[in-house]
Every structure is written in C-alpha cells, then in structure tokens.
Amino acid sequence: MFDTTLRDGDQMPGIELDLDEKLYIARLLDELRVDIIEAGFPASSRIDWEAVRRIKREASYARVAGLARANRRDVEAAAEAEADIIHVFIATSDIHMKHKLRMTREQVIEAAVDAVEYARSHGAYVLFSAEDATRSDPGFLVRVYRRVVEAGAEYINIPDTVGTATPWRMEWIVSLVRGSLPRWVRVDVHCHNDFGLATANTLAGVRAGADGVQVTVNGFGERGGNASLEEVVAALHFLMGRRTGVRMEMLTRVSREVARLFGVELPPNKPVTGLNAFAHEAGIHVHGVLANPATYEPMPPEAVGNTRRIVLGRHSGRAAVAHALRSMGFEPERGLVDYILERIKEYAPRMKKVDQDTLARWVREYYAARIPGAEAVAAGR
Ligand code: MN
C-alpha cells in the first residue's frame, strides 16, 4: 500500500496543505499501516522538503517516498530530505515527450537512466515511474523500464496518468511489463479516476501481477482524482481475498479526518466510508437488513469502522418504525407503529429526516389521544 495523499492528493486544485496538516495526516497513515507514505515533492517547495524530512523521522511503520523529476537537482533535493525512497519520474508517451518535454525517445531514456543512477549513488531505494505509461508505445515503455532496472531501480510504477485505461487494457499492460522484468522488481499501479475506473483498473493491475497499489485517501487528487485507498483496500479484502496489512477498522475515521483537513465535504454516497454507505430506508431493504444484514450489506460496517443507519422517511415500512421505537425504549405495539407510519408519510416529503425528538413527540401524541382526558392534559386545558 503506497499512499500518495500528501503528494498527488495535495495537488488537488484549490488545496494547499501546510506542514502541520501534512504531519497530522502522515501520523494517521502511519497508524493505519500503509507501507509507504509519499510525503511530497521536495524540489517543488520548502514545505514538501520539510514534510519528507520530518515524516521520515517520525513514522514508526511506513517508509517515506519523495518525488523527483528525472534530473539531478530534483534527485538531490529528495536525497537531502532523506527520503527512504526516491521516486523518479519522466513521461514516456509520444504526446508528453513531443509537446511537454520536447525530447526524443533516446533523450528520455538517457535522462531516466542518469537520474536513477544518480539516486542510487546517494544510497536511496529507487522507484521509477513512466508518466502516462498507459498511453505510451508499449514496446518503448518496456524498453524504458528495462533500462532503468539495469541502472539500479528495484521498484517501478505503471501510472494511468489521465485515467484512460480500461480494466482489460490495464491487465494487458501490467502483464506485458511484469513479464519483461526480473521477478524481484517490485511493480506498482497508479490509476486516476477520470472515467470512474480508478478502483477497477487498480484491481485489474493486481490481478495481472502488480505487487503494490498507489492510492490516496478519498481518492483526492488532480481532476477526477486517484484510486481511493478505502475502496481499494475494501475491494482487495472482500472481493479478492487479498491482505493489505491496513487496519481496516480505521478507514472511516481516516477518510473523514482527511476530508475535514482538506476542507472537502464527502458525498453521502461515498462507498465504504460515506454517511450512506450502510444506511437503509426502503421498506424492503430495512426488513431484510434487520433479519440479516448480509441481505443488503456487501461487508460488515464495523469492519471498516462505519455504522449501520436505519433511516426513517417516506419509503419506510413497519420493520423500520418498530426498530426505531425499540431502540428508543418504546414497545412497538401495532397501533403505535401504524400511527407513526401515517405521520411519517404525511411529514416526510417536507422534512429532511425524521429524528428521535420528532419520533418521541409522535409517541406522546399517540398515547395522549388514547387515554381519556389525557389529550386535554397534554393540551394544558
Ligand atoms: Mn498521479
């Protein structure tokens, strides 16, 4: 598990994390047990340089990576910040080489090899990313990876930089690269979510033999964001039977804390950690969940630190009302349940939600109406 919330996530438009926020998030990630924290891009700012250095000193479990373009100055900055892993990258797609780098294929290989050798000479463990790998010529891509591995990179990453891969394309590319490199080379995938495929593409990469996944908390990152840590961890665990070592019961707390620090409100339908991820309102669903949660829950909410919510609203049925009454200490007798259901259907279209205070008021009204004289007492007559 390679988390890049503090580097790719920090590149989210409108977001500027300060050093204290970075240190706070790093502590959460370390406690969560991600294997690697990419703490920043040391050559880009003083804050990032300092963040890499401080987090490397403080982290008790995770190793710390620092990003560097394929030039000696950037590598030097990452080495001075004492990154455990120097993450060297350069673009390998024709569109990036021609219009952004204005470099030929041979110049790109030369720069990549030189930067990797230079990072190795500082004693760092080197990760190499071929930016825009999924839009690169596959033959050239394999050549680049082979050359950087010969130059001393023991760890490579295959980024889907603009999120244009499909799961079957990702599987094909990862198999090709994996099969062209010695088995001891560690291979990561790094997927973006421009088409909402980041989690699916990440899983496809793992299926094809990737050893690691690069993710961010809540999928925060450039444009449509990155593969989200909580979705990838939960899917690897519950759908593919893979162990990540991440403390899954911390996922919801970490997701919400990081959202708060980024100043971003999570959508209620956010998978795994959202407010509605385990919320049920429709009568048929509530009835099923109360009989056995597995009927409408793909994983136990407590396993990812989230909670089940039975929401009362226009779609509620008898089972939900009885459950709500019981949880508040009232006996759900039939007449009371019917009365509450009528009130909900009458009020729900105009109310955001039926809360406990409203429910308690309706219970009082019901009993007041049933006991002779009580109505007058309740009305103060
Ligand atoms: Mn990225």
GROMACS .gro file of C-alpha atoms and ligand atoms in nm:
model
  382
    1MET     CA    1   0.000   0.000   0.000
    2PHE     CA    2   0.160   0.317  -0.129
    3ASP     CA    3  -0.031   0.627  -0.018
    4THR     CA    4   0.020   0.950  -0.210
    5THR     CA    5  -0.242   1.169  -0.037
    6LEU     CA    6   0.036   1.409   0.065
    7ARG     CA    7   0.175   1.438  -0.290
    8ASP     CA    8  -0.088   1.359  -0.558
    9GLY     CA    9  -0.372   1.439  -0.316
   10ASP     CA   10  -0.207   1.768  -0.226
   11GLN     CA   11  -0.213   1.854  -0.600
   12MET     CA   12  -0.594   1.865  -0.584
   13PRO     CA   13  -0.698   2.204  -0.726
   14GLY     CA   14  -0.758   2.462  -0.454
   15ILE     CA   15  -0.579   2.258  -0.186
   16GLU     CA   16  -0.262   2.372  -0.010
   17LEU     CA   17  -0.174   2.161   0.292
   18ASP     CA   18   0.060   2.327   0.538
   19LEU     CA   19   0.334   2.142   0.721
   20ASP     CA   20   0.128   2.073   1.036
   21GLU     CA   21  -0.159   1.931   0.830
   22LYS     CA   22   0.083   1.709   0.641
   23LEU     CA   23   0.237   1.582   0.965
   24TYR     CA   24  -0.107   1.514   1.112
   25ILE     CA   25  -0.220   1.318   0.806
   26ALA     CA   26   0.109   1.128   0.800
   27ARG     CA   27   0.053   1.016   1.161
   28LEU     CA   28  -0.291   0.886   1.065
   29LEU     CA   29  -0.149   0.700   0.765
   30ASP     CA   30   0.130   0.550   0.974
   31GLU     CA   31  -0.121   0.434   1.234
   32LEU     CA   32  -0.338   0.296   0.952
   33ARG     CA   33  -0.035   0.087   0.847
   34VAL     CA   34   0.018   0.188   0.488
   35ASP     CA   35   0.361   0.061   0.379
   36ILE     CA   36   0.480   0.376   0.206
   37ILE     CA   37   0.385   0.741   0.251
   38GLU     CA   38   0.471   0.968  -0.041
   39ALA     CA   39   0.515   1.282   0.164
   40GLY     CA   40   0.580   1.534  -0.112
   41PHE     CA   41   0.790   1.663  -0.399
   42PRO     CA   42   1.099   1.805  -0.218
   43ALA     CA   43   1.229   2.015  -0.512
   44SER     CA   44   0.892   2.188  -0.552
   45SER     CA   45   0.863   2.370  -0.219
   46ARG     CA   46   1.017   2.419   0.123
   47ILE     CA   47   0.703   2.270   0.284
   48ASP     CA   48   0.737   1.949   0.083
   49TRP     CA   49   1.109   1.923   0.152
   50GLU     CA   50   1.048   1.970   0.524
   51ALA     CA   51   0.748   1.731   0.518
   52VAL     CA   52   0.955   1.447   0.371
   53ARG     CA   53   1.230   1.500   0.626
   54ARG     CA   54   1.002   1.528   0.931
   55ILE     CA   55   0.772   1.242   0.833
   56LYS     CA   56   1.069   1.017   0.767
   57ARG     CA   57   1.193   1.087   1.120
   58GLU     CA   58   0.854   1.045   1.284
   59ALA     CA   59   0.700   0.747   1.103
   60SER     CA   60   0.726   0.431   1.306
   61TYR     CA   61   0.596   0.187   1.046
   62ALA     CA   62   0.577   0.341   0.699
   63ARG     CA   63   0.870   0.419   0.474
   64VAL     CA   64   0.876   0.763   0.315
   65ALA     CA   65   0.900   0.848  -0.054
   66GLY     CA   66   0.987   1.180  -0.215
   67LEU     CA   67   0.909   1.264  -0.577
   68ALA     CA   68   1.173   1.386  -0.824
   69ARG     CA   69   1.171   1.469  -1.194
   70ALA     CA   70   1.442   1.290  -1.389
   71ASN     CA   71   1.711   1.549  -1.324
   72ARG     CA   72   1.995   1.574  -1.074
   73ARG     CA   73   1.865   1.883  -0.895
   74ASP     CA   74   1.533   1.715  -0.806
   75VAL     CA   75   1.706   1.392  -0.706
   76GLU     CA   76   1.946   1.589  -0.490
   77ALA     CA   77   1.657   1.762  -0.310
   78ALA     CA   78   1.486   1.429  -0.237
   79ALA     CA   79   1.815   1.280  -0.115
   80GLU     CA   80   1.884   1.579   0.110
   81ALA     CA   81   1.537   1.546   0.258
   82GLU     CA   82   1.646   1.190   0.347
   83ALA     CA   83   1.363   1.013   0.163
   84ASP     CA   84   1.382   0.632   0.207
   85ILE     CA   85   1.258   0.600  -0.149
   86ILE     CA   86   1.339   0.843  -0.430
   87HIS     CA   87   1.053   0.837  -0.678
   88VAL     CA   88   1.198   0.939  -1.015
   89PHE     CA   89   0.956   1.004  -1.299
   90ILE     CA   90   0.957   1.109  -1.662
   91ALA     CA   91   0.687   1.091  -1.928
   92THR     CA   92   0.711   0.823  -2.196
   93SER     CA   93   0.404   0.886  -2.412
   94ASP     CA   94   0.458   1.048  -2.752
   95ILE     CA   95   0.219   1.331  -2.668
   96HIS     CA   96   0.408   1.421  -2.349
   97MET     CA   97   0.756   1.377  -2.498
   98LYS     CA   98   0.675   1.588  -2.804
   99HIS     CA   99   0.461   1.868  -2.658
  100LYS     CA  100   0.565   1.890  -2.293
  101LEU     CA  101   0.922   1.765  -2.266
  102ARG     CA  102   1.027   1.838  -2.627
  103MET     CA  103   1.261   1.542  -2.600
  104THR     CA  104   1.325   1.244  -2.826
  105ARG     CA  105   1.280   0.886  -2.704
  106GLU     CA  106   1.657   0.846  -2.670
  107GLN     CA  107   1.686   1.166  -2.466
  108VAL     CA  108   1.410   1.044  -2.233
  109ILE     CA  109   1.587   0.713  -2.175
  110GLU     CA  110   1.915   0.893  -2.115
  111ALA     CA  111   1.759   1.132  -1.859
  112ALA     CA  112   1.578   0.846  -1.681
  113VAL     CA  113   1.890   0.629  -1.659
  114ASP     CA  114   2.106   0.919  -1.538
  115ALA     CA  115   1.856   1.021  -1.268
  116VAL     CA  116   1.818   0.662  -1.146
  117GLU     CA  117   2.196   0.609  -1.132
  118TYR     CA  118   2.238   0.940  -0.952
  119ALA     CA  119   1.971   0.848  -0.695
  120ARG     CA  120   2.136   0.508  -0.645
  121SER     CA  121   2.468   0.682  -0.584
  122HIS     CA  122   2.302   0.851  -0.283
  123GLY     CA  123   2.222   0.508  -0.144
  124ALA     CA  124   1.845   0.551  -0.193
  125TYR     CA  125   1.599   0.282  -0.291
  126VAL     CA  126   1.472   0.397  -0.631
  127LEU     CA  127   1.117   0.387  -0.763
  128PHE     CA  128   1.078   0.477  -1.129
  129SER     CA  129   0.750   0.591  -1.289
  130ALA     CA  130   0.697   0.619  -1.664
  131GLU     CA  131   0.444   0.902  -1.659
  132ASP     CA  132   0.147   0.845  -1.893
  133ALA     CA  133   0.255   0.480  -1.925
  134THR     CA  134  -0.086   0.362  -2.044
  135ARG     CA  135  -0.075   0.598  -2.345
  136SER     CA  136   0.288   0.515  -2.427
  137ASP     CA  137   0.402   0.293  -2.710
  138PRO     CA  138   0.415  -0.048  -2.535
  139GLY     CA  139   0.745  -0.153  -2.694
  140PHE     CA  140   0.913   0.173  -2.591
  141LEU     CA  141   0.761   0.152  -2.243
  142VAL     CA  142   0.913  -0.191  -2.185
  143ARG     CA  143   1.249  -0.065  -2.314
  144VAL     CA  144   1.245   0.226  -2.067
  145TYR     CA  145   1.160   0.003  -1.771
  146ARG     CA  146   1.434  -0.247  -1.865
  147ARG     CA  147   1.693   0.030  -1.890
  148VAL     CA  148   1.607   0.185  -1.552
  149VAL     CA  149   1.612  -0.156  -1.385
  150GLU     CA  150   1.961  -0.215  -1.532
  151ALA     CA  151   2.053   0.128  -1.394
  152GLY     CA  152   1.955   0.021  -1.040
  153ALA     CA  153   1.582   0.080  -0.997
  154GLU     CA  154   1.440  -0.210  -0.798
  155TYR     CA  155   1.089  -0.076  -0.797
  156ILE     CA  156   0.879   0.055  -1.088
  157ASN     CA  157   0.532   0.206  -1.119
  158ILE     CA  158   0.286   0.196  -1.408
  159PRO     CA  159   0.074   0.513  -1.397
  160ASP     CA  160  -0.254   0.561  -1.579
  161THR     CA  161  -0.189   0.935  -1.560
  162VAL     CA  162  -0.506   1.063  -1.725
  163GLY     CA  163  -0.735   0.777  -1.628
  164THR     CA  164  -0.792   0.649  -1.981
  165ALA     CA  165  -0.721   0.280  -1.923
  166THR     CA  166  -0.994   0.021  -1.900
  167PRO     CA  167  -0.954  -0.277  -1.666
  168TRP     CA  168  -0.877  -0.512  -1.959
  169ARG     CA  169  -0.621  -0.266  -2.101
  170MET     CA  170  -0.461  -0.230  -1.757
  171GLU     CA  171  -0.440  -0.607  -1.721
  172TRP     CA  172  -0.271  -0.632  -2.060
  173ILE     CA  173  -0.011  -0.360  -1.990
  174VAL     CA  174   0.075  -0.485  -1.640
  175SER     CA  175   0.118  -0.842  -1.771
  176LEU     CA  176   0.343  -0.718  -2.051
  177VAL     CA  177   0.565  -0.511  -1.819
  178ARG     CA  178   0.566  -0.768  -1.540
  179GLY     CA  179   0.667  -1.041  -1.787
  180SER     CA  180   0.952  -0.829  -1.927
  181LEU     CA  181   1.122  -0.762  -1.593
  182PRO     CA  182   1.301  -0.986  -1.343
  183ARG     CA  183   1.064  -1.126  -1.077
  184TRP     CA  184   1.241  -0.936  -0.794
  185VAL     CA  185   1.144  -0.598  -0.939
  186ARG     CA  186   0.854  -0.456  -0.742
  187VAL     CA  187   0.568  -0.333  -0.963
  188ASP     CA  188   0.304  -0.077  -0.861
  189VAL     CA  189   0.000   0.059  -1.043
  190HIS     CA  190  -0.119   0.419  -1.007
  191CYS     CA  191  -0.464   0.487  -1.151
  192HIS     CA  192  -0.663   0.805  -1.199
  193ASN     CA  193  -1.039   0.832  -1.186
  194ASP     CA  194  -1.131   1.045  -1.487
  195PHE     CA  195  -1.380   0.784  -1.607
  196GLY     CA  196  -1.464   0.650  -1.260
  197LEU     CA  197  -1.246   0.344  -1.329
  198ALA     CA  198  -0.957   0.402  -1.088
  199THR     CA  199  -1.056   0.132  -0.839
  200ALA     CA  200  -1.145  -0.119  -1.112
  201ASN     CA  201  -0.820  -0.050  -1.300
  202THR     CA  202  -0.618  -0.087  -0.979
  203LEU     CA  203  -0.775  -0.426  -0.907
  204ALA     CA  204  -0.708  -0.530  -1.268
  205GLY     CA  205  -0.342  -0.435  -1.218
  206VAL     CA  206  -0.322  -0.652  -0.907
  207ARG     CA  207  -0.488  -0.940  -1.090
  208ALA     CA  208  -0.223  -0.909  -1.362
  209GLY     CA  209   0.062  -0.933  -1.111
  210ALA     CA  210   0.124  -0.588  -0.964
  211ASP     CA  211   0.275  -0.612  -0.614
  212GLY     CA  212   0.155  -0.274  -0.491
  213VAL     CA  213  -0.109  -0.010  -0.539
  214GLN     CA  214  -0.077   0.369  -0.526
  215VAL     CA  215  -0.381   0.536  -0.376
  216THR     CA  216  -0.499   0.847  -0.194
  217VAL     CA  217  -0.745   0.884   0.094
  218ASN     CA  218  -1.092   0.958  -0.051
  219GLY     CA  219  -0.936   0.946  -0.398
  220PHE     CA  220  -0.830   1.309  -0.352
  221GLY     CA  221  -0.605   1.424  -0.638
  222GLU     CA  222  -0.578   1.601  -0.972
  223ARG     CA  223  -0.900   1.638  -1.178
  224GLY     CA  224  -1.128   1.338  -1.110
  225GLY     CA  225  -0.881   1.217  -0.850
  226ASN     CA  226  -0.691   0.895  -0.783
  227ALA     CA  227  -0.786   0.543  -0.683
  228SER     CA  228  -0.927   0.575  -0.333
  229LEU     CA  229  -0.744   0.399  -0.052
  230GLU     CA  230  -1.059   0.288   0.129
  231GLU     CA  231  -1.228   0.147  -0.183
  232VAL     CA  232  -0.916  -0.036  -0.298
  233VAL     CA  233  -0.843  -0.182   0.047
  234ALA     CA  234  -1.203  -0.298   0.097
  235ALA     CA  235  -1.230  -0.442  -0.255
  236LEU     CA  236  -0.894  -0.623  -0.227
  237HIS     CA  237  -1.003  -0.771   0.105
  238PHE     CA  238  -1.368  -0.852   0.046
  239LEU     CA  239  -1.373  -0.921  -0.329
  240MET     CA  240  -1.027  -1.062  -0.400
  241GLY     CA  241  -0.928  -1.212  -0.066
  242ARG     CA  242  -0.601  -1.013  -0.054
  243ARG     CA  243  -0.448  -0.898   0.274
  244THR     CA  244  -0.312  -0.542   0.269
  245GLY     CA  245  -0.199  -0.510   0.631
  246VAL     CA  246  -0.409  -0.192   0.660
  247ARG     CA  247  -0.611  -0.156   0.983
  248MET     CA  248  -0.947  -0.158   0.810
  249GLU     CA  249  -1.145  -0.060   1.117
  250MET     CA  250  -0.970   0.280   1.097
  251LEU     CA  251  -1.079   0.351   0.738
  252THR     CA  252  -1.388   0.560   0.814
  253ARG     CA  253  -1.215   0.774   1.076
  254VAL     CA  254  -0.917   0.839   0.848
  255SER     CA  255  -1.142   0.916   0.550
  256ARG     CA  256  -1.346   1.170   0.748
  257GLU     CA  257  -1.046   1.330   0.920
  258VAL     CA  258  -0.863   1.377   0.591
  259ALA     CA  259  -1.178   1.525   0.430
  260ARG     CA  260  -1.201   1.771   0.719
  261LEU     CA  261  -0.836   1.874   0.683
  262PHE     CA  262  -0.878   1.919   0.306
  263GLY     CA  263  -1.192   2.123   0.371
  264VAL     CA  264  -1.388   1.896   0.136
  265GLU     CA  265  -1.729   1.755   0.219
  266LEU     CA  266  -1.762   1.387   0.127
  267PRO     CA  267  -2.067   1.292  -0.079
  268PRO     CA  268  -2.312   1.087   0.130
  269ASN     CA  269  -2.298   0.804  -0.124
  270LYS     CA  270  -1.918   0.773  -0.094
  271PRO     CA  271  -1.853   0.397  -0.099
  272VAL     CA  272  -1.719   0.230   0.218
  273THR     CA  273  -1.681   0.539   0.439
  274GLY     CA  274  -1.973   0.766   0.340
  275LEU     CA  275  -2.266   0.854   0.564
  276ASN     CA  276  -2.499   0.644   0.347
  277ALA     CA  277  -2.263   0.353   0.278
  278PHE     CA  278  -2.462   0.143   0.527
  279ALA     CA  279  -2.786   0.345   0.551
  280HIS     CA  280  -3.121   0.187   0.468
  281GLU     CA  281  -3.459   0.348   0.418
  282ALA     CA  282  -3.666   0.149   0.167
  283GLY     CA  283  -3.907  -0.084   0.349
  284ILE     CA  284  -3.794  -0.399   0.171
  285HIS     CA  285  -3.428  -0.326   0.243
  286VAL     CA  286  -3.479  -0.243   0.610
  287HIS     CA  287  -3.686  -0.555   0.661
  288GLY     CA  288  -3.406  -0.762   0.502
  289VAL     CA  289  -3.120  -0.594   0.690
  290LEU     CA  290  -3.294  -0.632   1.025
  291ALA     CA  291  -3.345  -1.003   0.953
  292ASN     CA  292  -2.984  -1.046   0.834
  293PRO     CA  293  -2.752  -0.752   0.748
  294ALA     CA  294  -2.585  -0.951   0.467
  295THR     CA  295  -2.908  -0.923   0.262
  296TYR     CA  296  -2.826  -0.563   0.167
  297GLU     CA  297  -2.476  -0.502   0.302
  298PRO     CA  298  -2.174  -0.620   0.100
  299MET     CA  299  -1.943  -0.603   0.402
  300PRO     CA  300  -1.996  -0.551   0.776
  301PRO     CA  301  -1.993  -0.174   0.851
  302GLU     CA  302  -1.789  -0.228   1.170
  303ALA     CA  303  -1.513  -0.399   0.965
  304VAL     CA  304  -1.438  -0.062   0.800
  305GLY     CA  305  -1.524   0.149   1.107
  306ASN     CA  306  -1.856   0.271   0.967
  307THR     CA  307  -2.203   0.232   1.120
  308ARG     CA  308  -2.536   0.099   1.002
  309ARG     CA  309  -2.818   0.354   0.995
  310ILE     CA  310  -3.185   0.278   0.959
  311VAL     CA  311  -3.331   0.599   0.817
  312LEU     CA  312  -3.698   0.683   0.864
  313GLY     CA  313  -3.863   0.851   0.568
  314ARG     CA  314  -4.136   0.829   0.307
  315HIS     CA  315  -4.005   0.487   0.192
  316SER     CA  316  -4.008   0.337   0.541
  317GLY     CA  317  -4.211   0.032   0.636
  318ARG     CA  318  -4.331  -0.130   0.955
  319ALA     CA  319  -3.999  -0.302   1.038
  320ALA     CA  320  -3.803   0.024   1.039
  321VAL     CA  321  -4.052   0.200   1.262
  322ALA     CA  322  -4.064  -0.092   1.506
  323HIS     CA  323  -3.683  -0.098   1.511
  324ALA     CA  324  -3.661   0.276   1.578
  325LEU     CA  325  -3.918   0.259   1.858
  326ARG     CA  326  -3.748  -0.036   2.021
  327SER     CA  327  -3.406   0.135   2.006
  328MET     CA  328  -3.563   0.430   2.193
  329GLY     CA  329  -3.714   0.205   2.461
  330PHE     CA  330  -4.076   0.205   2.339
  331GLU     CA  331  -4.280  -0.109   2.288
  332PRO     CA  332  -4.369  -0.117   1.916
  333GLU     CA  333  -4.733  -0.210   1.953
  334ARG     CA  334  -4.929  -0.230   1.631
  335GLY     CA  335  -5.147   0.077   1.681
  336LEU     CA  336  -4.844   0.292   1.764
  337VAL     CA  337  -4.647   0.167   1.462
  338ASP     CA  338  -4.941   0.245   1.232
  339TYR     CA  339  -4.981   0.591   1.383
  340ILE     CA  340  -4.608   0.671   1.336
  341LEU     CA  341  -4.613   0.541   0.977
  342GLU     CA  342  -4.905   0.772   0.896
  343ARG     CA  343  -4.724   1.069   1.048
  344ILE     CA  344  -4.403   0.987   0.854
  345LYS     CA  345  -4.587   0.962   0.521
  346GLU     CA  346  -4.762   1.290   0.598
  347TYR     CA  347  -4.448   1.481   0.705
  348ALA     CA  348  -4.154   1.312   0.533
  349PRO     CA  349  -4.186   1.490   0.197
  350ARG     CA  350  -4.140   1.823   0.378
  351MET     CA  351  -3.882   1.714   0.636
  352LYS     CA  352  -3.516   1.639   0.574
  353LYS     CA  353  -3.522   1.349   0.817
  354VAL     CA  354  -3.733   1.209   1.098
  355ASP     CA  355  -3.518   1.245   1.408
  356GLN     CA  356  -3.557   1.095   1.754
  357ASP     CA  357  -3.715   1.410   1.902
  358THR     CA  358  -3.988   1.409   1.639
  359LEU     CA  359  -4.046   1.039   1.690
  360ALA     CA  360  -4.072   1.085   2.068
  361ARG     CA  361  -4.323   1.369   2.018
  362TRP     CA  362  -4.541   1.147   1.797
  363VAL     CA  363  -4.529   0.870   2.058
  364ARG     CA  364  -4.654   1.119   2.322
  365GLU     CA  365  -4.930   1.238   2.090
  366TYR     CA  366  -5.041   0.880   2.023
  367TYR     CA  367  -5.075   0.794   2.392
  368ALA     CA  368  -5.232   1.132   2.475
  369ALA     CA  369  -5.503   1.066   2.218
  370ARG     CA  370  -5.572   0.716   2.354
  371ILE     CA  371  -5.605   0.787   2.725
  372PRO     CA  372  -5.937   0.961   2.808
  373GLY     CA  373  -5.871   1.308   2.939
  374ALA     CA  374  -5.502   1.288   2.859
  375GLU     CA  375  -5.544   1.494   2.544
  376ALA     CA  376  -5.681   1.781   2.749
  377VAL     CA  377  -5.397   1.745   2.999
  378ALA     CA  378  -5.139   1.738   2.719
  379ALA     CA  379  -5.301   2.049   2.569
  380GLY     CA  380  -5.288   2.221   2.911
  381ARG     CA  381  -5.666   2.252   2.949
  382MN      MN  382  -0.097   1.084  -1.033
   0.00000   0.00000   0.00000
